[in-house]
Coordinates of C-alpha atoms and ligand atoms in Angstrom, one line a residue:
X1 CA 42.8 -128.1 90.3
X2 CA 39.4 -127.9 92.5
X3 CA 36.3 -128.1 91.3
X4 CA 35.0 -125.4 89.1
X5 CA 33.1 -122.6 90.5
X6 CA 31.4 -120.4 88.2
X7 CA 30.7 -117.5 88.1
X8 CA 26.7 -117.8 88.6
X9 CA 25.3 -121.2 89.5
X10 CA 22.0 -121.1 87.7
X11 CA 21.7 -125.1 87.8
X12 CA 22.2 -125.1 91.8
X13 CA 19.4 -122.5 92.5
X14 CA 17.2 -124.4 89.5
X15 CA 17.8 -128.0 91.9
X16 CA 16.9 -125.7 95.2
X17 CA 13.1 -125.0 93.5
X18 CA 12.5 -127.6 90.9
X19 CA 9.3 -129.2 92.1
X20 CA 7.8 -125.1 92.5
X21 CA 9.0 -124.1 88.9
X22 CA 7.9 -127.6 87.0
X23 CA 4.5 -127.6 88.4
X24 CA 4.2 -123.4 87.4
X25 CA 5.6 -124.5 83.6
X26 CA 3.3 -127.5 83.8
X27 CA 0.2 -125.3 84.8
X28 CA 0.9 -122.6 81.9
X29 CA 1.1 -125.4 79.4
X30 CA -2.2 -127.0 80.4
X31 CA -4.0 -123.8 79.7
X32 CA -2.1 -122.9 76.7
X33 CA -2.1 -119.0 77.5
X34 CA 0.9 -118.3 76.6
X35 CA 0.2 -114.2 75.6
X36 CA -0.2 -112.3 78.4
X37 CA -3.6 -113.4 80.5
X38 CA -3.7 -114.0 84.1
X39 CA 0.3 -115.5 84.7
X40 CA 1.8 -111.9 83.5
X41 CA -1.3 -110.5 85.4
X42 CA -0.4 -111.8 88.4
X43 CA 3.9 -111.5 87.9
X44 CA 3.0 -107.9 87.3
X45 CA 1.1 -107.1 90.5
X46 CA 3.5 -108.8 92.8
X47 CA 6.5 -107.2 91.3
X48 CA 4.8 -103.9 92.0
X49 CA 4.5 -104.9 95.3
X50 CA 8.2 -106.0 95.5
X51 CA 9.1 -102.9 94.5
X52 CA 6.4 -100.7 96.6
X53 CA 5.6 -98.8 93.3
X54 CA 1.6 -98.4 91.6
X55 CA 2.4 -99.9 88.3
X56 CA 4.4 -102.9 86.8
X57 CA 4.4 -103.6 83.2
X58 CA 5.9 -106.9 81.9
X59 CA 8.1 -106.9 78.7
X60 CA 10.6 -109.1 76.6
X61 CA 13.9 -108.3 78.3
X62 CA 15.6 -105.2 79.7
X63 CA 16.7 -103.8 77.0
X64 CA 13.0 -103.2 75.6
X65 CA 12.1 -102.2 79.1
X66 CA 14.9 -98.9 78.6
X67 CA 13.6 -98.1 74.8
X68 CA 9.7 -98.4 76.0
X69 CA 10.6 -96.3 79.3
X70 CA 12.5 -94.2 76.8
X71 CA 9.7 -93.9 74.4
X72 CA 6.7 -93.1 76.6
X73 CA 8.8 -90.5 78.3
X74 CA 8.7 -88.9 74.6
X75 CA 12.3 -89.0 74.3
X76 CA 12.7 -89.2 70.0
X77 CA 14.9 -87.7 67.2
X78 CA 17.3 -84.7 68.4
X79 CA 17.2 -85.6 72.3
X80 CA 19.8 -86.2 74.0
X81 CA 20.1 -88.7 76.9
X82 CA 22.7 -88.6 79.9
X83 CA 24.1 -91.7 81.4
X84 CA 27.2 -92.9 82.5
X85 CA 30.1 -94.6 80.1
X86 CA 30.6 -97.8 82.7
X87 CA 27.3 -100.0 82.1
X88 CA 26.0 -102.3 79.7
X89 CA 25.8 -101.4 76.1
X90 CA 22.0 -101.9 76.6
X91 CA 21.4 -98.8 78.2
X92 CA 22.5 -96.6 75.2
X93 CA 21.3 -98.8 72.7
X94 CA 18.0 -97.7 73.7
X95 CA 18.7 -94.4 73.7
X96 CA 20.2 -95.0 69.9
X97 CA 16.6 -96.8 68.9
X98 CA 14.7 -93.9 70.1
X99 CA 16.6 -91.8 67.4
X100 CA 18.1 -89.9 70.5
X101 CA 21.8 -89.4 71.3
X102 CA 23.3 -90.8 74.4
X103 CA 25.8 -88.3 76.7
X104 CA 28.2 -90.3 78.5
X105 CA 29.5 -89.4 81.9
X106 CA 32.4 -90.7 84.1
X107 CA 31.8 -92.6 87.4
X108 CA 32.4 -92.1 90.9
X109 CA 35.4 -94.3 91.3
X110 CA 34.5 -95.5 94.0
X111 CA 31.1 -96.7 93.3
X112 CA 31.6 -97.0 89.5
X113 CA 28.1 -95.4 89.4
X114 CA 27.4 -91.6 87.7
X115 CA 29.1 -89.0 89.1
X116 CA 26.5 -86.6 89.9
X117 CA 29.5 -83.6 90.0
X118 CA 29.2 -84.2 86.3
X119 CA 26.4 -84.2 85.0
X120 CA 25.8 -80.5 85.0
X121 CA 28.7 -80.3 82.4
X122 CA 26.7 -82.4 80.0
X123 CA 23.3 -80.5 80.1
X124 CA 22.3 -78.8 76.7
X125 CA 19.6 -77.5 75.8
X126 CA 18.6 -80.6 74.0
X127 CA 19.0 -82.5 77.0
X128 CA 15.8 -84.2 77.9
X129 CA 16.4 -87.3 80.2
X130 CA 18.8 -89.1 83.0
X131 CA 19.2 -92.7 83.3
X132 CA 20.7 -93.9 86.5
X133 CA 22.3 -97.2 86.5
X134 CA 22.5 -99.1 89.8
X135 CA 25.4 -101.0 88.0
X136 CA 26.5 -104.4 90.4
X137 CA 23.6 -104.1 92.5
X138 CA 24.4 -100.2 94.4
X139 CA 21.8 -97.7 93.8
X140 CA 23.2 -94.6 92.5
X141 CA 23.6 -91.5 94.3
X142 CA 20.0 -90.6 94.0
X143 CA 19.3 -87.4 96.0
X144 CA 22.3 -85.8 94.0
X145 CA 20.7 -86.7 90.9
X146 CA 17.3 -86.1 91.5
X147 CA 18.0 -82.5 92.4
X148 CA 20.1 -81.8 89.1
X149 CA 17.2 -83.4 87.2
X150 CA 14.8 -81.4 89.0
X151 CA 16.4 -78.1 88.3
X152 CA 16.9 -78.5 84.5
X153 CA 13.6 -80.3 84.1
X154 CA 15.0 -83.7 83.0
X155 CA 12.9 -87.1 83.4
X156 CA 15.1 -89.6 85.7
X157 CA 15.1 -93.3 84.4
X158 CA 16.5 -95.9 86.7
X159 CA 18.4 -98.7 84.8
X160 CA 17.7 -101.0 87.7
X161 CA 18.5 -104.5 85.7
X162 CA 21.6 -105.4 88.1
X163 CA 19.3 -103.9 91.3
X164 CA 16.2 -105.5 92.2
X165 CA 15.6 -105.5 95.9
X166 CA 18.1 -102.4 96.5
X167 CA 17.6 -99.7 98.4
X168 CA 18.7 -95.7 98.9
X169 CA 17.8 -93.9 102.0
X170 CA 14.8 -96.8 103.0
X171 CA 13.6 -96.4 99.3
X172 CA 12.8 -99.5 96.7
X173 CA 14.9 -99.2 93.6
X174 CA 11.9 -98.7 90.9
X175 CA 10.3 -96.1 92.8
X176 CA 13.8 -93.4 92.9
X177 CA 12.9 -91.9 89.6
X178 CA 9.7 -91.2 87.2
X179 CA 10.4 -94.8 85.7
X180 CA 12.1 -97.4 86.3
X181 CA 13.5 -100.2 84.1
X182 CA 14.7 -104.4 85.1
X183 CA 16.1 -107.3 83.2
X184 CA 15.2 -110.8 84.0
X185 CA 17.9 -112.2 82.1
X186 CA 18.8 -115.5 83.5
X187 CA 21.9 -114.5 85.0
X188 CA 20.2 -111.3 87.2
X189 CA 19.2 -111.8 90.8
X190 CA 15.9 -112.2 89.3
X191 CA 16.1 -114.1 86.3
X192 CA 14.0 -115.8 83.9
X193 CA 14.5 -118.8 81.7
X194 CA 14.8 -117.1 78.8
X195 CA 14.7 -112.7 77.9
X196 CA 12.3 -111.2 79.9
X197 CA 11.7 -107.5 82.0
X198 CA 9.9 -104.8 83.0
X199 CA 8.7 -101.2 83.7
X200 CA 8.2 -100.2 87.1
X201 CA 6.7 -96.8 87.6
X202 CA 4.4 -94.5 90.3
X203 CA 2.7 -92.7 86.8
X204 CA -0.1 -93.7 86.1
X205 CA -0.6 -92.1 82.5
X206 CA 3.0 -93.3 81.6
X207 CA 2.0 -97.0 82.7
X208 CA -1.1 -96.7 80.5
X209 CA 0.9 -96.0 77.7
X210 CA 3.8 -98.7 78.0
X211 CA 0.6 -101.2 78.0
X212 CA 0.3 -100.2 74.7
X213 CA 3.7 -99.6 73.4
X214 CA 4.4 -103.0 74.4
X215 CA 1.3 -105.0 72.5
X216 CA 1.1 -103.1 69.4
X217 CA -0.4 -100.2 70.2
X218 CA -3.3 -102.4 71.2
X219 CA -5.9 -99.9 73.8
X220 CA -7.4 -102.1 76.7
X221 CA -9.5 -104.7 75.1
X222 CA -8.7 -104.5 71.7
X223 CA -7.7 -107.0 68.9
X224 CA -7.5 -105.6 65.8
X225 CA -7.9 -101.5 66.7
X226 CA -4.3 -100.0 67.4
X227 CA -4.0 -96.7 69.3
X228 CA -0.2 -96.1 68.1
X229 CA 2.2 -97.7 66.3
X230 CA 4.0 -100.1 68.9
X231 CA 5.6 -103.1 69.2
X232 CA 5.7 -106.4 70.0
X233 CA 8.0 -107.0 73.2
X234 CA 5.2 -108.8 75.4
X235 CA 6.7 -111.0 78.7
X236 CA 5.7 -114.3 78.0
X237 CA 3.6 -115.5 80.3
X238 CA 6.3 -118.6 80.7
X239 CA 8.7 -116.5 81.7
X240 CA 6.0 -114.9 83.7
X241 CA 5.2 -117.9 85.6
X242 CA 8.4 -119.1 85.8
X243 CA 9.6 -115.5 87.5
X244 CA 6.5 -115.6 89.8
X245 CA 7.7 -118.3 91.6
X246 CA 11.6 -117.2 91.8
X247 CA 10.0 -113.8 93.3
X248 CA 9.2 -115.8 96.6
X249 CA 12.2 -115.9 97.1
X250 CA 13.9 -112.9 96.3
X251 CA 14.5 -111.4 99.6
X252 CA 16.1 -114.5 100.8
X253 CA 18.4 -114.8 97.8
X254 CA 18.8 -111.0 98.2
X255 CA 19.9 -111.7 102.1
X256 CA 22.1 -114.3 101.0
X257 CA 24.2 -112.5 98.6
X258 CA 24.4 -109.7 101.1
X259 CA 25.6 -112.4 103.9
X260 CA 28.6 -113.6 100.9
X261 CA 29.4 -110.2 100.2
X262 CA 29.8 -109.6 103.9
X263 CA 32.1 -112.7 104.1
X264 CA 34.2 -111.8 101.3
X265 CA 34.7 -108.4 102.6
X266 CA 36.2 -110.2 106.1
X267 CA 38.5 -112.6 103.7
X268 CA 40.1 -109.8 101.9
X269 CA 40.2 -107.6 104.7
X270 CA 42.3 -109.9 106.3
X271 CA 44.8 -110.8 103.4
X272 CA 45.1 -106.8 102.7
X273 CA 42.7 -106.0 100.0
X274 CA 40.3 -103.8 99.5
X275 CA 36.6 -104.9 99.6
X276 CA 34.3 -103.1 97.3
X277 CA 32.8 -99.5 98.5
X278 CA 29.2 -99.0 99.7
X279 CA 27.2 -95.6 100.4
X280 CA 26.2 -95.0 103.6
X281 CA 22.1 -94.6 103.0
X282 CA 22.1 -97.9 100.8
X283 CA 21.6 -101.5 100.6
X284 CA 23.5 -103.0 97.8
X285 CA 22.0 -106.2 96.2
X286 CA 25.3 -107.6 94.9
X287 CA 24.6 -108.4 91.5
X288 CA 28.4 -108.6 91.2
X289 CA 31.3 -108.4 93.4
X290 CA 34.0 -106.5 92.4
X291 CA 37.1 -106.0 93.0
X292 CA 40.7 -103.9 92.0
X293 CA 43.2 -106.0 91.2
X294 CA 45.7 -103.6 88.9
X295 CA 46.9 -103.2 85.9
X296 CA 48.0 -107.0 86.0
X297 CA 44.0 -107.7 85.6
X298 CA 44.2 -109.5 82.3
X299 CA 47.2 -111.9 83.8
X300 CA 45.5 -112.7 86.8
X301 CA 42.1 -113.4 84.9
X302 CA 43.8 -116.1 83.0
X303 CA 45.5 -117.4 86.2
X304 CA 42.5 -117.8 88.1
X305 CA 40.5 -119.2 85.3
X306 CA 43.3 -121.9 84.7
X307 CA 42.7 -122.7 88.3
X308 CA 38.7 -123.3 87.8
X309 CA 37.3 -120.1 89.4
X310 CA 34.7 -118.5 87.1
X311 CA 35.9 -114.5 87.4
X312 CA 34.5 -111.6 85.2
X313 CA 34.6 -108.5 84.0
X314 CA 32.2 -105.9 83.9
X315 CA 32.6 -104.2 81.8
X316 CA 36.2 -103.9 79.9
X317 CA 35.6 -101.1 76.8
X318 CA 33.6 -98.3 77.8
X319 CA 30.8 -97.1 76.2
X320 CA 32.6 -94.0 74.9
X321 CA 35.2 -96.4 72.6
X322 CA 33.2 -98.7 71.7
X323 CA 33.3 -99.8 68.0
X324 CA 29.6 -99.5 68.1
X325 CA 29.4 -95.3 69.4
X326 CA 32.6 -94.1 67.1
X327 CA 30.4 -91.6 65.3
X328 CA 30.0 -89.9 68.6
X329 CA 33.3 -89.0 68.0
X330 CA 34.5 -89.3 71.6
X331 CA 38.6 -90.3 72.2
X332 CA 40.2 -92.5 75.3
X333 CA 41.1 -90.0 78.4
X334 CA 37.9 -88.2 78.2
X335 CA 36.5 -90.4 81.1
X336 CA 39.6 -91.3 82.9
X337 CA 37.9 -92.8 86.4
X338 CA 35.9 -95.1 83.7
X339 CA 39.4 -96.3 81.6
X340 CA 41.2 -97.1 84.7
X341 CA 38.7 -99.1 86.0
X342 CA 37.7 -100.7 82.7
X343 CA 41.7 -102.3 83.3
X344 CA 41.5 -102.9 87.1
X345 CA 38.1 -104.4 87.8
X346 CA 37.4 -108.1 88.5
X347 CA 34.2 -110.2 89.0
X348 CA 34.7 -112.3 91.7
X349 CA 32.0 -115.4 92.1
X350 CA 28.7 -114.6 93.9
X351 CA 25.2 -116.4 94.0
X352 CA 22.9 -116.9 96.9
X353 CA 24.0 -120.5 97.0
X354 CA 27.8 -120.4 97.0
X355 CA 29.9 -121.9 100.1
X356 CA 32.4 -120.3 102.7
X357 CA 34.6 -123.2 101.8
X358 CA 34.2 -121.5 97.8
X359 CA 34.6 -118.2 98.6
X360 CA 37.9 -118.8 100.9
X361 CA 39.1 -120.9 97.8
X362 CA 38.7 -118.0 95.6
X363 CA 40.2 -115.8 97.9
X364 CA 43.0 -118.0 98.1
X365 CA 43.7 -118.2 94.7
X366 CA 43.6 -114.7 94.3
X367 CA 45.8 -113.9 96.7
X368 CA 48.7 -116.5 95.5
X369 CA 48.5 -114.9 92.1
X370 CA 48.4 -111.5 92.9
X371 CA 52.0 -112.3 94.3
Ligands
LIG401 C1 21.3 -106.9 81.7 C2 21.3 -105.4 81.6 C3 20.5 -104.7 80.6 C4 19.8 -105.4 79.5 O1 18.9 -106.4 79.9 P1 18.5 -107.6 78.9 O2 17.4 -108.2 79.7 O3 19.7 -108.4 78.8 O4 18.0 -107.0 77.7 C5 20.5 -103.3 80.6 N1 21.3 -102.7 81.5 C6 22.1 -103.3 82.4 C7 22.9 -102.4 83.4 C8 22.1 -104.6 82.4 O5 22.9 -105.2 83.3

């Protein structure tokens, strides 16, 4: 057996930036302010930038990014939410905390984003918001989404935690809806060392508000006098520092997993499978590459683990069977693009700082035992 490649190398990019990110901890732990103050200041106005958006507000990880976004939007008891069945459990949870009820949707098979052809069919009257994951990195189908929402008066939410640096039509993800939510889990193409994320939004009233949600209902100023009852889901100003310095370089990372993606596509071109589907009008960001490997998946996961290489899967039991959303009383075949693919997808290897030399062993491997 080779050596082991995982699946994300977070000790490799660590070693590429050590003496920026000790000297950034170092300087937060001099001035012992560790609650908000000028590091989550700073994080904040840069991300902003980043995205090309008015307002960034810093919080304890993605998921309270989705309930706060969720929350200031006004979405509470007897709501209902749309978004699709393939994602992250996180994005429903949050709908579930707000007291709402989250819709699922199938995907567009070929992006394994929402299928804006039906979302229509899921509009009630007690439907009162969207949220658009950019799941693996691809920006949803926007436009299509936008126009639905805009027609039926629903707020659009963009689940951007797998999407940082992608782009529709020209456009920053962050800035495609009314608000826009990321997770700086370690693992994401922006990722912290520890739980962290944030609220990215053009909404000036909204972003006031999220400033408060997020520190206990504190107004601008305050210590002890509490505007509304809040929470406590800060972004430390560790993690604030820490993701500061890591947003340098972002675009190069961004570039780089753009450049493997590319290279993978050439490698299974060449051996006869079928790279992963992009849009037209986007950039993808490649949070994860994925790939079809049939209804062997399970077999072949084993195999290529047993032979070191560090493969995935994103994410295997829908949203709509999960143990967790029984009461919503939904039954397998009512998403049938999202089943399929929940049995055929595969996570193949990709960070900024992997090798040709990895990617054509993967490849390899694959190949031999798809056979
Ligand atoms: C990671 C992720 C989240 C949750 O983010 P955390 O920071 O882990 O709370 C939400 N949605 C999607 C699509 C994710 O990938």
């Amino acid at each position: 057996m080779g050596k082991k490649i995982p699946l994300v190398d977070l000790a490799a990019q660590y070693a590429s930036i050590k003496p920026e990110i000790n000297l950034a901890i170092q300087r937060v732990l001099d001035n012992t302010s560790f609650i908000l103050g000028d590091e989550v200041k700073t994080f904040e106005a840069n991300f902003a930038q980043f995205c090309q958006a008015q307002h960034c507000v810093g919080v304890a990880s993605g998921t309270a990014a989705l309930q706060l976004a969720l929350l200031a939007c006004g979405i509470g008891m007897g709501d209902e939410v749309i978004l699709p069945t393939h994602t992250f459990i996180a994005t429903a949870e949050a709908v579930s905390h707000c007291h709402a009820t989250p819709v699922f949707v199938d995907i567009d098979p070929r992006t394994y984003n929402i299928d804006p052809e039906r979302i229509e069919a899921a509009i009630t009257k007690r439907t009162k918001a969207i949220i658009a994951v950019h799941l693996y990195g691809q920006p949803a189908d926007m436009g299509a989404i936008q126009r639905i929402a805009h027609k039926h008066n629903l707020v659009v939410i963009e689940d951007a935690a797998q999407a940082h640096g992608a782009t529709y039509k020209g456009q920053m993800t962050g800035t495609l809806g009314d608000v826009a939510c990321f997770s700086f889990y370690p693992g994401k193409n922006l990722g912290a060392y520890g739980d962290a994320g944030a609220i990215v939004t053009n909404d000036d009233a909204l972003a006031e508000r999220l400033l408060m949600l997020r520190n206990h209902g504190r107004g601008p100023g305050m210590k002890y006098e509490h505007q509304m009852v809040g929470y406590g889901e800060r972004l430390d100003a560790l993690q604030a520092a820490i993701l500061d310095v890591k947003l340098k370089h972002l675009r190069t990372w961004t570039k780089a997993r753009q450049a493997r993606a590319r290279f993978y596509d050439a490698l299974l071109t060449e051996r006869d499978l079928k790279p992963p589907f992009v849009l037209d009008d986007v950039t993808h960001a490649y949070h994860l590459y994925v790939v079809e490997v049939g209804t062997r998946r399970d077999e072949i996961l084993q195999k290529m683990k047993a032979q070191g290489i560090g493969v995935g899967i994103h994410y295997p039991i829908p949203l709509h069977l999960q143990p967790a959303y029984q009461h919503l009383e939904y039954a397998v075949g009512d998403f049938p693009h999202t089943e399929a693919a929940a049995k055929q997808i595969l996570s193949l290897p990709i960070f900024p700082e992997i090798t040709e030399a990895e990617q054509r062993r993967i490849v390899d491997v694959l190949r031999e035992v798809l056979l």
